[in-house]
mmCIF file of C-alpha atoms in Angstrom:
data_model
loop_
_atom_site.group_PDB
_atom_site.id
_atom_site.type_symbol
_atom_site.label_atom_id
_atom_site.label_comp_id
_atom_site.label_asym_id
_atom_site.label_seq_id
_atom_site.Cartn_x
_atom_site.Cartn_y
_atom_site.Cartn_z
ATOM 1 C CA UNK A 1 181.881 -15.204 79.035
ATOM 2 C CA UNK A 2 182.196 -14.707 74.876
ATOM 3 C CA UNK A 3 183.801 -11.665 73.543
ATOM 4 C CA UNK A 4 181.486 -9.592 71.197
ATOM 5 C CA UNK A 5 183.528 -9.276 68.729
ATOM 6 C CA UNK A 6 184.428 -13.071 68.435
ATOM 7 C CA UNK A 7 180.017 -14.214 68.424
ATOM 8 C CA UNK A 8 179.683 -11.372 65.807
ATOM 9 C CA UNK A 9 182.095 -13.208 63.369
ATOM 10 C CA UNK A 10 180.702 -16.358 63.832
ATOM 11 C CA UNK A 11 177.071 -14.762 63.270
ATOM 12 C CA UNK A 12 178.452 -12.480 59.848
ATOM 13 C CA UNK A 13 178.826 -15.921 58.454
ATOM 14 C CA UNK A 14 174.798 -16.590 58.425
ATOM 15 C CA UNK A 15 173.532 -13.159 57.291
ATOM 16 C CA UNK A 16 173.509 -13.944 54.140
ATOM 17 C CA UNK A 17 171.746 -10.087 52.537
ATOM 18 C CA UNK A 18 170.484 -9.541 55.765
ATOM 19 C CA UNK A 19 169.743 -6.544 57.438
ATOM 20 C CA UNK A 20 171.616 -5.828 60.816
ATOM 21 C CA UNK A 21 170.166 -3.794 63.420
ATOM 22 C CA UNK A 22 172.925 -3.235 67.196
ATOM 23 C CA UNK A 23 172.600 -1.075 69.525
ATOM 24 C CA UNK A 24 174.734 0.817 72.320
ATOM 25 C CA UNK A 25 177.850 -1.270 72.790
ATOM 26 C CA UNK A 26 177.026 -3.770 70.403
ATOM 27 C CA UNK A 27 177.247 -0.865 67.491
ATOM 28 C CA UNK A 28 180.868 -0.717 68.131
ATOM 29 C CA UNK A 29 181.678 -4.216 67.850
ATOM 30 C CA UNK A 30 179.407 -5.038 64.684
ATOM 31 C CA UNK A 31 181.189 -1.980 63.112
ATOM 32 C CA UNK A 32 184.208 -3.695 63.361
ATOM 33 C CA UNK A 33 182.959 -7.007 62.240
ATOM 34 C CA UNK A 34 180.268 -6.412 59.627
ATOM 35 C CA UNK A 35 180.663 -7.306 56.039
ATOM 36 C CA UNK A 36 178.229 -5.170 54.659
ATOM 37 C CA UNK A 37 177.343 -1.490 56.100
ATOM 38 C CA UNK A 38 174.639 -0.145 53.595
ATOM 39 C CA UNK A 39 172.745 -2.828 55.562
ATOM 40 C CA UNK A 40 173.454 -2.173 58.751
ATOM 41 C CA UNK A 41 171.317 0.340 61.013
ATOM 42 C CA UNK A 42 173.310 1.147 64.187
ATOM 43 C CA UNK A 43 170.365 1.999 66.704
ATOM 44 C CA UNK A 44 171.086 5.224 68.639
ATOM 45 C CA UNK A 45 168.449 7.985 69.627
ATOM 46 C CA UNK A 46 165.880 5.887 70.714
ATOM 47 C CA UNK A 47 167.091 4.250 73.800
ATOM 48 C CA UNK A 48 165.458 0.323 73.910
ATOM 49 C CA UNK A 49 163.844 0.542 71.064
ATOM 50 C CA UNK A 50 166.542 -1.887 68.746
ATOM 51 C CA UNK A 51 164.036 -4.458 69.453
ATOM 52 C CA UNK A 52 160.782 -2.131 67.855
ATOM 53 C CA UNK A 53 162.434 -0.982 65.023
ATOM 54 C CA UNK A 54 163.842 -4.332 63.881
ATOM 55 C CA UNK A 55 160.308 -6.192 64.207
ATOM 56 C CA UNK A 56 158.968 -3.352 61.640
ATOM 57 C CA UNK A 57 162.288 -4.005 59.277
ATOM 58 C CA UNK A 58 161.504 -7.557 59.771
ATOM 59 C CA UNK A 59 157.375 -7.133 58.697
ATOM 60 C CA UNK A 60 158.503 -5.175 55.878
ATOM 61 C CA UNK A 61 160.843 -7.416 54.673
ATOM 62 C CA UNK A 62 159.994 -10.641 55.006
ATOM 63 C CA UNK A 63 162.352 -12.152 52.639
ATOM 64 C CA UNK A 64 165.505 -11.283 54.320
ATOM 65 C CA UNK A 65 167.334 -12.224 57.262
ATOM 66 C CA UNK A 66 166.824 -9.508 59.949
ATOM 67 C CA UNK A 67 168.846 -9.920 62.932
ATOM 68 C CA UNK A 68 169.459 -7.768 66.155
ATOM 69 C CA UNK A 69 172.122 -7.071 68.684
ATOM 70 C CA UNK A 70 170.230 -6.006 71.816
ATOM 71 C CA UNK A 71 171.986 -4.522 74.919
ATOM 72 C CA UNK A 72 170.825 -5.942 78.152
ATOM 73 C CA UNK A 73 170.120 -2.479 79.811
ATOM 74 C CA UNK A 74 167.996 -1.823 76.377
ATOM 75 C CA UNK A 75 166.040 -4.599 76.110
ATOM 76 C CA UNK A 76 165.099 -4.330 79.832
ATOM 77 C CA UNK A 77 163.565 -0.433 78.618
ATOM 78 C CA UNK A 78 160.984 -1.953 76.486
ATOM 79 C CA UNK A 79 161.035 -5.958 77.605
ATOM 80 C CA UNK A 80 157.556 -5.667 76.270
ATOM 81 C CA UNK A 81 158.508 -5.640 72.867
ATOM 82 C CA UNK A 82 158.981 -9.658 73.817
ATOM 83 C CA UNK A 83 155.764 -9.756 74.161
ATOM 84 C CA UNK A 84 154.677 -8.172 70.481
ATOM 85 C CA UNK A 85 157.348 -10.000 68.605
ATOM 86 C CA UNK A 86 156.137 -12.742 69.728
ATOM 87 C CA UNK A 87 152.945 -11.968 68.929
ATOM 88 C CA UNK A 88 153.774 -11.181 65.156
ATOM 89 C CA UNK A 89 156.063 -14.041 65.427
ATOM 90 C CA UNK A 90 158.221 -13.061 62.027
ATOM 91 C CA UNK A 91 160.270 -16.162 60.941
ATOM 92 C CA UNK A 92 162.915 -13.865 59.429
ATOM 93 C CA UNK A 93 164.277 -12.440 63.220
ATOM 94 C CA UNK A 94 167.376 -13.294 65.090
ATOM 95 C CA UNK A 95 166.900 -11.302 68.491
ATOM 96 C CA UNK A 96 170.526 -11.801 70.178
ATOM 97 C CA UNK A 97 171.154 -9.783 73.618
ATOM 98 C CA UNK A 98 174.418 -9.143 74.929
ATOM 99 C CA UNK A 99 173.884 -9.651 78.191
ATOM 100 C CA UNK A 100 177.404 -8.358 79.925
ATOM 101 C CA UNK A 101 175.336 -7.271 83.477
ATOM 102 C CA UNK A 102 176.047 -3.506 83.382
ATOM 103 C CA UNK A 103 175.603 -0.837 81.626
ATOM 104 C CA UNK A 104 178.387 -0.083 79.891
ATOM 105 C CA UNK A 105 178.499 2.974 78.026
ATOM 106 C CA UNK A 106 177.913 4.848 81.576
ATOM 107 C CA UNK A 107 180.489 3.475 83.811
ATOM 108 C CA UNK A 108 179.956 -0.179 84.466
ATOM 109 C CA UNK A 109 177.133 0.092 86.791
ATOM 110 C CA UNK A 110 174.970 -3.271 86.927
ATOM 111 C CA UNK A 111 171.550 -3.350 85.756
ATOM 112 C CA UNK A 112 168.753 -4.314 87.951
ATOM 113 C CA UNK A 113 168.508 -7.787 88.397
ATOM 114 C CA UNK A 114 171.534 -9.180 86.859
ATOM 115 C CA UNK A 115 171.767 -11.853 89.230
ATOM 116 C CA UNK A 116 168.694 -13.209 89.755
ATOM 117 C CA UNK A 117 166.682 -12.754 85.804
ATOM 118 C CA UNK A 118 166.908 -14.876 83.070
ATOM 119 C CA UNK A 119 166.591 -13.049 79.622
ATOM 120 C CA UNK A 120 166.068 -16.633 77.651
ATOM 121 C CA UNK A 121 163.397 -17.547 80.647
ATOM 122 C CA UNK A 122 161.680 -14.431 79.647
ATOM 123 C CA UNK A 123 161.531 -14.412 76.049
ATOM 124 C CA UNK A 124 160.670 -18.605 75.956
ATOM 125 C CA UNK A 125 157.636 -17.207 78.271
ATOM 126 C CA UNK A 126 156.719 -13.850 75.928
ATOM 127 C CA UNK A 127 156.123 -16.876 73.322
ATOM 128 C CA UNK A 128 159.062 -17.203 71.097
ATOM 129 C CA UNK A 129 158.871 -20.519 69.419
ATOM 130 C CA UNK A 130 163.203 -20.793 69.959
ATOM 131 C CA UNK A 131 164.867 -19.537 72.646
ATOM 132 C CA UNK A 132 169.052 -20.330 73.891
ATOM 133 C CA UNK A 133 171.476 -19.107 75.866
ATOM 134 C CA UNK A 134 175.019 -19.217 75.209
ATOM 135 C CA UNK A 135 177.671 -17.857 77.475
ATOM 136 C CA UNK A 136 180.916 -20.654 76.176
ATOM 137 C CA UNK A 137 182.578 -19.439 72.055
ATOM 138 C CA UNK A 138 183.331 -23.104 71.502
ATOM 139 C CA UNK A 139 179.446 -23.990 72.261
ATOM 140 C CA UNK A 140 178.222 -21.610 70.159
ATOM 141 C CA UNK A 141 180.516 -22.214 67.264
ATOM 142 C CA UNK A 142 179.247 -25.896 67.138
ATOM 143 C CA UNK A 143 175.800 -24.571 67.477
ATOM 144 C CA UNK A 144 175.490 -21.411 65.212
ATOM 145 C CA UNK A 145 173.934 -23.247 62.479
ATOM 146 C CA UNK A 146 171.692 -25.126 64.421
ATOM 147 C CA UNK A 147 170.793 -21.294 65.398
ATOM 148 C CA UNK A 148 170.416 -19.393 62.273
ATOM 149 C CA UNK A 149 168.610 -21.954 60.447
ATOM 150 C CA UNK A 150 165.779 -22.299 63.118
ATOM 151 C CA UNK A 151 162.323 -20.499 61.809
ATOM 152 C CA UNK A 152 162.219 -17.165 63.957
ATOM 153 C CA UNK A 153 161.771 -15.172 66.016
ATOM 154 C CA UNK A 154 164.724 -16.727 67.958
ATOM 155 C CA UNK A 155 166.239 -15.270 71.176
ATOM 156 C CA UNK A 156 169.579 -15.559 71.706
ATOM 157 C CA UNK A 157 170.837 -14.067 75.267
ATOM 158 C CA UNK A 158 174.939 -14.398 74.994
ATOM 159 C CA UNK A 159 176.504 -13.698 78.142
ATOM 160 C CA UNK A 160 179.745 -11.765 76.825
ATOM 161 C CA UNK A 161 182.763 -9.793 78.639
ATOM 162 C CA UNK A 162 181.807 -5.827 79.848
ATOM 163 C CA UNK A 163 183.598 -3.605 77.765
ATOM 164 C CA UNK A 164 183.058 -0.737 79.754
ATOM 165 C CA UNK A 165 183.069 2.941 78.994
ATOM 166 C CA UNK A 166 184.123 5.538 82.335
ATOM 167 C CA UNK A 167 185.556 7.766 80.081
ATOM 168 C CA UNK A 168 183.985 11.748 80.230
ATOM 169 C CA UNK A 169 182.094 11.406 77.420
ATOM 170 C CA UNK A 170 184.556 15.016 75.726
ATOM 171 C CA UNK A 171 187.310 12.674 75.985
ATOM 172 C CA UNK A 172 185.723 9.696 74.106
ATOM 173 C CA UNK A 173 187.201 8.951 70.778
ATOM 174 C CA UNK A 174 184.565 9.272 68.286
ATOM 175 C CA UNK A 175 182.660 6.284 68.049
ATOM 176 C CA UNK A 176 183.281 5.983 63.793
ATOM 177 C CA UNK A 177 179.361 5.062 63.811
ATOM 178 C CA UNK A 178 177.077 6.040 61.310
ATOM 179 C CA UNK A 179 174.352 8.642 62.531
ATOM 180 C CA UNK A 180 170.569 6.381 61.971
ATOM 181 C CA UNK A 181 169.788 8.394 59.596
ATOM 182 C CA UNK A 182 172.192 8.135 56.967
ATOM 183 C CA UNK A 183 172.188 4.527 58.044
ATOM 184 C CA UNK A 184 168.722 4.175 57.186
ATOM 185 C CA UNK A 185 168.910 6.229 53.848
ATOM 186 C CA UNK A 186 171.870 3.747 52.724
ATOM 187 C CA UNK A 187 169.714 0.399 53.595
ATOM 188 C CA UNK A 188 166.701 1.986 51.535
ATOM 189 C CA UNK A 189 169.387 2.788 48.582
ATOM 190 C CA UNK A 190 171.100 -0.757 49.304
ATOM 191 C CA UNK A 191 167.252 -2.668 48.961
ATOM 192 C CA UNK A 192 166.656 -0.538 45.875
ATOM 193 C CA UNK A 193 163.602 1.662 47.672
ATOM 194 C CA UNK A 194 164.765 5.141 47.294
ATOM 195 C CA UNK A 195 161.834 7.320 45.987
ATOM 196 C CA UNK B 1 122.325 11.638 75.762
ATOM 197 C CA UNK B 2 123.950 9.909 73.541
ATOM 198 C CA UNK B 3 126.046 11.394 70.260
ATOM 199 C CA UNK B 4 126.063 10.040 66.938
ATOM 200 C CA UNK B 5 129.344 9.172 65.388
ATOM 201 C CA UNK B 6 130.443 11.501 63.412
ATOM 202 C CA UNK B 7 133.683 10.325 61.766
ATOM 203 C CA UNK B 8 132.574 6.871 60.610
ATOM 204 C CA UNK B 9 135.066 4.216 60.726
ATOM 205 C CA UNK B 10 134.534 3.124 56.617
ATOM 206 C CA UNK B 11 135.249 6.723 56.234
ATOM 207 C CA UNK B 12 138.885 6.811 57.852
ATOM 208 C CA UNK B 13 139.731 3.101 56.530
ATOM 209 C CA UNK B 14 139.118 4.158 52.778
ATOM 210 C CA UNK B 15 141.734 6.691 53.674
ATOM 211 C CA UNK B 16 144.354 4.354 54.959
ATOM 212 C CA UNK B 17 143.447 2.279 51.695
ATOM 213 C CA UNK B 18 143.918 5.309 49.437
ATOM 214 C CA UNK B 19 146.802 6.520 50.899
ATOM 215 C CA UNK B 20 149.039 2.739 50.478
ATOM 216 C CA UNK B 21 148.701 2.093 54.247
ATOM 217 C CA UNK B 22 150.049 -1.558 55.131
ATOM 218 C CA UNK B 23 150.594 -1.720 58.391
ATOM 219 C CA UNK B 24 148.402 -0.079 61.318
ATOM 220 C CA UNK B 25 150.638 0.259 64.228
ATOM 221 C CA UNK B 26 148.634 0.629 67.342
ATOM 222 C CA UNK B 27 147.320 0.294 71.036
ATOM 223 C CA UNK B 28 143.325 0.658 71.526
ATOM 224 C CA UNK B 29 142.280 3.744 73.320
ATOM 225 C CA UNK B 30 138.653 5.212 73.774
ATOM 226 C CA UNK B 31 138.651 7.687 70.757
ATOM 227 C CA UNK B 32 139.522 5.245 68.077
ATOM 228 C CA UNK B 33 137.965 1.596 69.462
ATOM 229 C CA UNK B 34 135.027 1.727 66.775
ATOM 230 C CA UNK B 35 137.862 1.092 64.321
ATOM 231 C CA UNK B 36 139.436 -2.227 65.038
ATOM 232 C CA UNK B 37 136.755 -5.159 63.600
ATOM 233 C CA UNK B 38 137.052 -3.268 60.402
ATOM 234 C CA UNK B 39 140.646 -2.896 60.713
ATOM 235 C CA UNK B 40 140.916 -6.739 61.071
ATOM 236 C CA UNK B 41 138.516 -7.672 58.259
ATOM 237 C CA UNK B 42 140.959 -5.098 55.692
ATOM 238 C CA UNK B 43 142.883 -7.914 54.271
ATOM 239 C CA UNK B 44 145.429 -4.932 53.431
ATOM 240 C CA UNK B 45 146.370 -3.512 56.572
ATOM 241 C CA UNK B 46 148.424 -6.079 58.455
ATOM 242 C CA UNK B 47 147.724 -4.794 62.399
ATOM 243 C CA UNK B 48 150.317 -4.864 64.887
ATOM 244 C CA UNK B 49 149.055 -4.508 68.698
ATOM 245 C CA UNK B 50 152.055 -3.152 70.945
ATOM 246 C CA UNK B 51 151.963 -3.183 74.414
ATOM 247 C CA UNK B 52 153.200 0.208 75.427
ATOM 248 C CA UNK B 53 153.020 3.390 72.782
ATOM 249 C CA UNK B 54 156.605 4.235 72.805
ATOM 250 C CA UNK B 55 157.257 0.734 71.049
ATOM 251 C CA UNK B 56 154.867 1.499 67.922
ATOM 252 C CA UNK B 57 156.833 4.851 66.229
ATOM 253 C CA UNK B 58 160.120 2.632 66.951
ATOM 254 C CA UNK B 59 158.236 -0.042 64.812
ATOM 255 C CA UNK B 60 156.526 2.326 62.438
ATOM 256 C CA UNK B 61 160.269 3.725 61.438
ATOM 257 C CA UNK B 62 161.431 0.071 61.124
ATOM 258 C CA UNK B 63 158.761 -0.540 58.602
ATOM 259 C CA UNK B 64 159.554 2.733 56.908
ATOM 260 C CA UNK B 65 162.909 1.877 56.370
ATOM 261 C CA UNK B 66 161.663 -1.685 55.303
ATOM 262 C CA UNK B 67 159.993 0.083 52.475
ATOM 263 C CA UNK B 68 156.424 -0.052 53.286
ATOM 264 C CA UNK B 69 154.234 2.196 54.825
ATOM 265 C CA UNK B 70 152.520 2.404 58.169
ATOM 266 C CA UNK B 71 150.142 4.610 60.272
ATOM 267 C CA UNK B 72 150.090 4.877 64.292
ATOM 268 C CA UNK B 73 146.799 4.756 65.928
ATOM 269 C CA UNK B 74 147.315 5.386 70.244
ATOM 270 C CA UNK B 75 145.508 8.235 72.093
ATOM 271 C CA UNK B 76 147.648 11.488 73.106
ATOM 272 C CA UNK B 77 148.695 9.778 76.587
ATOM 273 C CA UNK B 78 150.881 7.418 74.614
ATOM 274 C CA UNK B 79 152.197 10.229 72.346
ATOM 275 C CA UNK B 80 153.074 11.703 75.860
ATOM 276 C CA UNK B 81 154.773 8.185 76.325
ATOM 277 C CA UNK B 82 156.179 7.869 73.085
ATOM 278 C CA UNK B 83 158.143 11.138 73.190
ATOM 279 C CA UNK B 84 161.598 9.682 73.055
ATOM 280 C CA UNK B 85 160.976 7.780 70.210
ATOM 281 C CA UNK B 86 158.974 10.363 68.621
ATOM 282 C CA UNK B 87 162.618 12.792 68.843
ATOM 283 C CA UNK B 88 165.326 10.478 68.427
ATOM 284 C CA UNK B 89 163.408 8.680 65.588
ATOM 285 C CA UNK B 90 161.105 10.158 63.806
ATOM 286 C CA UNK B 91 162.636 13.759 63.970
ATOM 287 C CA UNK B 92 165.833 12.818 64.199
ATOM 288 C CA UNK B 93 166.289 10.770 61.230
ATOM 289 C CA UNK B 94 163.607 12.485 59.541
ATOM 290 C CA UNK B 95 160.861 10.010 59.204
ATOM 291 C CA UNK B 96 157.760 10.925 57.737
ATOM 292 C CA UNK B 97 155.933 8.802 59.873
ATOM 293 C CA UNK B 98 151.496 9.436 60.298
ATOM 294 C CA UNK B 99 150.244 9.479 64.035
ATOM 295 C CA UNK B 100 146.727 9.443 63.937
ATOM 296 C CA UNK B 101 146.156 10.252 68.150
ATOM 297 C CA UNK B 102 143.102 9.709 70.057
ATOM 298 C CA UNK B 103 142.366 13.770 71.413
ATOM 299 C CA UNK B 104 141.143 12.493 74.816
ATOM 300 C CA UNK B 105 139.686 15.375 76.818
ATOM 301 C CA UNK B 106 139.045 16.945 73.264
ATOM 302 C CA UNK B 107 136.408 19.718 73.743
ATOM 303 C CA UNK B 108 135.980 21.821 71.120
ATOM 304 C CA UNK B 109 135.085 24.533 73.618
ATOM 305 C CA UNK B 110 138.492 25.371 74.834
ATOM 306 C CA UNK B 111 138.092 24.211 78.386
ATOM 307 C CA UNK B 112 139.139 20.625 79.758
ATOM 308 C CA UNK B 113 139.350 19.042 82.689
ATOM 309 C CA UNK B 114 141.706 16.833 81.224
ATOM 310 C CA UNK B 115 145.396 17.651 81.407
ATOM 311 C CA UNK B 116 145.661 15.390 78.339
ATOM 312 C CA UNK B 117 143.777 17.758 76.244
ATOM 313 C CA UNK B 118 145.575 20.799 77.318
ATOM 314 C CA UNK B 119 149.474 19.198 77.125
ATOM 315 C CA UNK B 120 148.476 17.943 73.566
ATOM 316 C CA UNK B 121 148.782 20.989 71.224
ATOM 317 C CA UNK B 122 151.302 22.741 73.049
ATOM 318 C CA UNK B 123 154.120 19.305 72.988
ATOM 319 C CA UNK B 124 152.950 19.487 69.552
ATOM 320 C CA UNK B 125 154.271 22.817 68.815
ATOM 321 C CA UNK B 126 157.299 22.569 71.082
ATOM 322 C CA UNK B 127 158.196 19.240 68.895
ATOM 323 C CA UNK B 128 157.646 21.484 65.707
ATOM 324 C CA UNK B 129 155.168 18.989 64.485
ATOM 325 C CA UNK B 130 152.526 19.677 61.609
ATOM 326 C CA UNK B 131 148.868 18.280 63.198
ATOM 327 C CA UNK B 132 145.784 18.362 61.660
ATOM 328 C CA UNK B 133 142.368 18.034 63.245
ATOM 329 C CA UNK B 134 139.424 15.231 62.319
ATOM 330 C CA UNK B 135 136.437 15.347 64.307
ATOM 331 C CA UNK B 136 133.574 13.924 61.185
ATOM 332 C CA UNK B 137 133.485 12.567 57.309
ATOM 333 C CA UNK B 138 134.102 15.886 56.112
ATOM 334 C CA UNK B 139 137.410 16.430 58.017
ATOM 335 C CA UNK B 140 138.702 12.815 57.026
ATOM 336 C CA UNK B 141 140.684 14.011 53.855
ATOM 337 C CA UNK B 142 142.963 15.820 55.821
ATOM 338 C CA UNK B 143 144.627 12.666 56.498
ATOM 339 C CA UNK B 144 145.130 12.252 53.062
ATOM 340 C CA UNK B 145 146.800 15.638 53.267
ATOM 341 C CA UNK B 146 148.907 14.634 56.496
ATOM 342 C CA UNK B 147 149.990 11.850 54.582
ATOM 343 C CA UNK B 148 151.230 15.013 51.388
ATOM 344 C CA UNK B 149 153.146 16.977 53.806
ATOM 345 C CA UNK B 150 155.065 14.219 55.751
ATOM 346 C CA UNK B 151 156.130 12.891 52.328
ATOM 347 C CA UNK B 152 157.135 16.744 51.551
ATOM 348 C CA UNK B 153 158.403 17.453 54.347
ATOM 349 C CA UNK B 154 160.193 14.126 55.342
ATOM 350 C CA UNK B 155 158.804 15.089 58.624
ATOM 351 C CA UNK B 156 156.176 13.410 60.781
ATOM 352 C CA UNK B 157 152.799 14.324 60.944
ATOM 353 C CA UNK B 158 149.755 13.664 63.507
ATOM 354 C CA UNK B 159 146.637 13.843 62.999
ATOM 355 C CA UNK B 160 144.196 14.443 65.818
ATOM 356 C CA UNK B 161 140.869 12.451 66.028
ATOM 357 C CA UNK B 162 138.217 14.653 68.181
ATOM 358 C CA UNK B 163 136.355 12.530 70.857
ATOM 359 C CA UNK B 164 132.541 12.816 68.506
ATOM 360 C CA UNK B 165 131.501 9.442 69.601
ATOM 361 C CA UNK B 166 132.237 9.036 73.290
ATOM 362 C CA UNK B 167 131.079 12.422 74.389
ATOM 363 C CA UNK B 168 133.232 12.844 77.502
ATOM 364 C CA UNK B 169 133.831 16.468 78.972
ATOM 365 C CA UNK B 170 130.882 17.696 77.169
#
């Protein structure tokens, strides 16, 4: 098991200007990690769709890194969007899933099939050219470059540690995320598109 | 019998052209089929197929905030199915993201049999969203003008294709 917070260090090295796009739990730990927030778009409001909106930041921008941090509860919402990344097949798109077996933000209950599916199996079989799975730090330290230089789309399932939420969600400290929107508005300042 | 095409597909594609489409984010459906070979042979749309509806506004408001701009093209069963994405997106973070939706069930006489047809509209005005109708050549600068007020408003717009070619309900 890798803690979050420790893979997302080791991948802020390799972003280069690259656009970030996490989702659900992994919003909270790249908000603690990231080195540059105007281009980050923490993913909330949509539920699954990380995965869709980073393929059509990805298309747009071709040029720049583009790199996601699925749930595993998310990506199982829309695991067809496996199938149509594929398809496009953008070179510029790091797909990483946290796969921690629950869903975490509700309680800790585990999502369906977490011991029998294989999230790498599935996305090698969608049609992504690159496909690992990582679930040892030390393993994927000595093999993050190997990772970020491959051509994309690469999958990247990282089994990591639950960092669950059974809080009532009044007594939650506020998460400290930015809302999409403004997120959104900054990376379109940040990339110089503001109209 | 059948019905001319009204709306021809040159017609609607000199739109997207006019209007700095890019990218055509969509899932065939009956209403909109005669589009696609001259979608592919635009070497200025780039197409991307999806493989469920609620997928292509997520990816339309990626591109967006990419800084390019795309239209949807699914019928009104997959706005049905899109409707989470459709809120928490593109009203939400106030995208001014172009639906053009395939009006299955589309009479023009009021009457359907198709429970697409009648949900359509009224999710439409519940959501507080701006549609226009196109149902032949003459209609087909009004997406032009959905294309004015979602980049006034910052809002998204849908445009409605009416089912002239196919015929069904009539």
């Amino acid at each position: 098991m890798i803690n979050q917070i420790d893979l997302m260090r080791l991948v802020d090295q390799y972003r280069d200007d690259g656009i970030v796009v996490p989702t659900m739990t992994g919003s909270r730990g790249w908000n603690i990690v990231s080195s540059n927030k105007n281009r980050d778009v923490p993913l909330g409001g949509a539920m699954g769709k990380a995965s869709s909106f980073a393929l059509g930041v990805a298309l747009a921008q071709p040029d720049k890194r583009v790199i996601i941090f699925d749930g595993d509860g998310s990506l199982l919402m829309n695991l067809g969007s496996l199938v149509t990344i594929a398809d496009k097949a953008p070179k510029n798109l790091y797909h990483f899933v946290l796969e921690n077996g629950v869903y975490a933000v509700t309680g800790g209950q585990p999502i369906p099939g977490s011991t029998k599916l294989s999230f790498a199996g599935m996305a090698k079989e969608a049609g992504y050219p690159t496909s690992f799975e990582f679930d040892d730090l030390e393993e994927f330290a000595s093999r993050v470059a190997e990772v970020m230089n491959s051509e994309g789309p690469v999958f990247i399932c990282v089994k990591t540690t639950p960092e669950i939420q059974n809080e009532p969600m009044g007594l939650r400290k506020p998460s400290g995320l930015k809302p999409t929107k403004t997120a959104i508005r900054d990376l379109k300042h940040d990339l110089g598109l503001w109209d | 019998m059948t019905q001319q095409a009204l709306l021809s597909p040159e017609v609607v594609i000199q739109e997207f052209k006019s209007n700095g489409i890019t990218h055509v984010v969509y899932l065939p459906d009956s209403e909109t089929n005669w589009m696609y070979q001259l979608m592919e042979a635009e070497p200025s749309l780039d197409l991307i197929p999806v493989t469920r509806e609620g997928e292509s506004v997520a990816i339309a408001a990626g591109i967006l905030a990419g800084g390019k701009k795309p239209v949807v093209l699914i019928q009104n069963t997959g706005l049905f199915e899109s409707g989470d994405s459709i809120r928490g997106l593109a009203l939400d973070c106030a995208l001014p993201i172009v639906m053009l939706i395939g009006y299955r069930g589309w009479t023009r006489h009021g009457a359907t049999p198709d429970s697409a047809a009648r949900f359509t509209e009224p999710i439409l005005r519940a959501w507080g969203i701006t549609y226009y109708l196109v149902e032949h050549d003459g209609d087909a600068n009004r997406i032009s003008l959905a294309y004015q007020e979602a980049d006034r408003t910052n809002m998204p717009v849908v445009v409605l294709v009416g089912d002239e070619y196919h015929g069904f309900n009539r």
